[in-house]
PDB file of C-alpha atoms in Angstrom:
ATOM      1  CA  UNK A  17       0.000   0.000   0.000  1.00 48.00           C
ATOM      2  CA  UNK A  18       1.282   3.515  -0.699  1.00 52.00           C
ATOM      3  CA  UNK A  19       2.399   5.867   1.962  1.00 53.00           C
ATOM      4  CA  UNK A  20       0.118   8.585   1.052  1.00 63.00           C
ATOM      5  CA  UNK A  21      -2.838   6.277   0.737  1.00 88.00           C
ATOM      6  CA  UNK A  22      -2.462   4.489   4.092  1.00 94.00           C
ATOM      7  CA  UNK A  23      -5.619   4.169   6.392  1.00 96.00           C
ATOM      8  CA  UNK A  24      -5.357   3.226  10.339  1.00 97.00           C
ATOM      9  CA  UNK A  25      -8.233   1.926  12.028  1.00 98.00           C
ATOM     10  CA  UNK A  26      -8.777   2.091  15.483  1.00 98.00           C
ATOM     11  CA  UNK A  27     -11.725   0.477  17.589  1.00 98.00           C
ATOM     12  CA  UNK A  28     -13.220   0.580  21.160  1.00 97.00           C
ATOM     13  CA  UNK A  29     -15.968  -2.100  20.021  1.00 97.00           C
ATOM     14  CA  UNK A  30     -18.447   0.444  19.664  1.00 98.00           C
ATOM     15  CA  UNK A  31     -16.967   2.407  16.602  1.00 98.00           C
ATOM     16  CA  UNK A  32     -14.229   2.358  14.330  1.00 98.00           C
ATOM     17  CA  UNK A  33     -11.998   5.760  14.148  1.00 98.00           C
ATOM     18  CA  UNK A  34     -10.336   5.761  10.328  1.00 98.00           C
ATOM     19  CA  UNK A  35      -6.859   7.785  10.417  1.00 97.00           C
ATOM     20  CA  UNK A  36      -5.490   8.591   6.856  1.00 97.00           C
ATOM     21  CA  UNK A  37      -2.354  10.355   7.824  1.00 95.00           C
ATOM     22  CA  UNK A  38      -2.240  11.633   4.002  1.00 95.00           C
ATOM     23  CA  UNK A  39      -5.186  14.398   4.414  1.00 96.00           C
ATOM     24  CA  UNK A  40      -3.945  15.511   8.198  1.00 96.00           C
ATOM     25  CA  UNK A  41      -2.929  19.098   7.969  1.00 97.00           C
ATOM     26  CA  UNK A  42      -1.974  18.700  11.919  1.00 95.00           C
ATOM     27  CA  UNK A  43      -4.151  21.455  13.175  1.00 97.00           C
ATOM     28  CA  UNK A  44      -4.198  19.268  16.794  1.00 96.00           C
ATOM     29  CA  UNK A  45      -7.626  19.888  17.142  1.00 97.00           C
ATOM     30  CA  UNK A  46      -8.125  15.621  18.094  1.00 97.00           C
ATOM     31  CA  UNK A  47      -5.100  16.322  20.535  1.00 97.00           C
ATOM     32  CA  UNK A  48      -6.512  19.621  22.077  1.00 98.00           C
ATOM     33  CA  UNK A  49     -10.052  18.238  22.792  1.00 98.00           C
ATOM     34  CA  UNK A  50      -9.416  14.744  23.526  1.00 98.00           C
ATOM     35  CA  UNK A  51      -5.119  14.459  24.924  1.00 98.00           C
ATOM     36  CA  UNK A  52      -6.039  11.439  26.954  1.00 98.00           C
ATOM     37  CA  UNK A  53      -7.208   9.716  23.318  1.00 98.00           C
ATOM     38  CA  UNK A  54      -4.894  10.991  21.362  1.00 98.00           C
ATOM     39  CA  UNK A  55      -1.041  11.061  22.463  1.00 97.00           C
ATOM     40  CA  UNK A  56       1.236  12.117  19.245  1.00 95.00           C
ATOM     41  CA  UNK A  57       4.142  10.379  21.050  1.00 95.00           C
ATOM     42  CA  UNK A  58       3.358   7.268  21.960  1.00 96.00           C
ATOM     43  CA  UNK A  59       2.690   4.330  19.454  1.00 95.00           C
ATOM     44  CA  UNK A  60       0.091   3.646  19.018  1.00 95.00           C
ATOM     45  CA  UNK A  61      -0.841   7.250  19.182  1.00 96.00           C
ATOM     46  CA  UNK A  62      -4.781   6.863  19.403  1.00 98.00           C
ATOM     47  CA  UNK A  63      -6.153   5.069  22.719  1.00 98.00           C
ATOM     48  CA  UNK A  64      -9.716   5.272  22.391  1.00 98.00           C
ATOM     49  CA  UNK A  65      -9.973   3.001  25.323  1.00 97.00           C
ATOM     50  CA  UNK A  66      -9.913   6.590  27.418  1.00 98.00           C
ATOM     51  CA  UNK A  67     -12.937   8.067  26.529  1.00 98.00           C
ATOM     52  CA  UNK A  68     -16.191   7.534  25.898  1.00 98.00           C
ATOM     53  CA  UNK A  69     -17.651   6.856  22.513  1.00 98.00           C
ATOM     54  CA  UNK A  70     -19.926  10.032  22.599  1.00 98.00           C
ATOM     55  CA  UNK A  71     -16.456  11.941  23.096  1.00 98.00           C
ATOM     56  CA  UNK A  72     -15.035  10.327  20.469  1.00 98.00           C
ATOM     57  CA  UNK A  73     -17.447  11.195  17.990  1.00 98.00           C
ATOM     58  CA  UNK A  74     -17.908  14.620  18.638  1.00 98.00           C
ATOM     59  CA  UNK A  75     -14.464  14.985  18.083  1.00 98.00           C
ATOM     60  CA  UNK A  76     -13.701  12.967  15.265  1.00 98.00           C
ATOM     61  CA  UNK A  77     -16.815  15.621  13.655  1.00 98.00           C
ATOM     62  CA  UNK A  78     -14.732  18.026  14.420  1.00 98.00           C
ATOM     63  CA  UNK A  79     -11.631  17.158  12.112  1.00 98.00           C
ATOM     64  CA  UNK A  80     -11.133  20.086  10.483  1.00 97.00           C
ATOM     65  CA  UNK A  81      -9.019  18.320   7.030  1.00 97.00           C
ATOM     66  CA  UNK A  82     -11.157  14.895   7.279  1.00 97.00           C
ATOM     67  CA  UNK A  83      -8.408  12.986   8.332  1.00 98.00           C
ATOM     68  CA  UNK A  84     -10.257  11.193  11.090  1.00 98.00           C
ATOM     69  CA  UNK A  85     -13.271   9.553  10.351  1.00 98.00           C
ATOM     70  CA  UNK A  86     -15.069   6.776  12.107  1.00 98.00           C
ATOM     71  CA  UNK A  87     -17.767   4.178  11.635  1.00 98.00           C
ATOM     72  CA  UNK A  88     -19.877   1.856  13.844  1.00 97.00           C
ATOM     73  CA  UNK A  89     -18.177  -1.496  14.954  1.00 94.00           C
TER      74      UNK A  89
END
């Protein structure tokens, strides 16, 4: 799979959060709202485990370049 085409999934068992890394501008919104789910220096970086699903989503809505997306599990 290319680099620039490369989708990370992440699940809690309730949703799916999709990661392309290709469309993330790095605007840190997901990091501002949400640090204990998302932790740019650990791997790997996205711990949905530590937060709700609610959260989550709101968040993930909030991805200003569509870089995070999710889905139900």
């Amino acid at each position: 799979m290319e680099q620039e085409k490369k989708r990370i999934e992440y699940t809690n068992g309730e949703i799916v959060v999709v990661w392309q890394p290709h469309l993330c501008i790095h605007a840190g919104v997901c990091v501002k709202m949400l640090p204990e789910v998302y932790r740019p220096s650990e791997r790997p970086w996205v711990k949905l485990e530590y937060s709700t699903t609610d959260k989550i989503i709101a968040q993930v809505e909030k991805c200003p370049s569509g870089a995070l997306s999710y889905r139900k599990a």
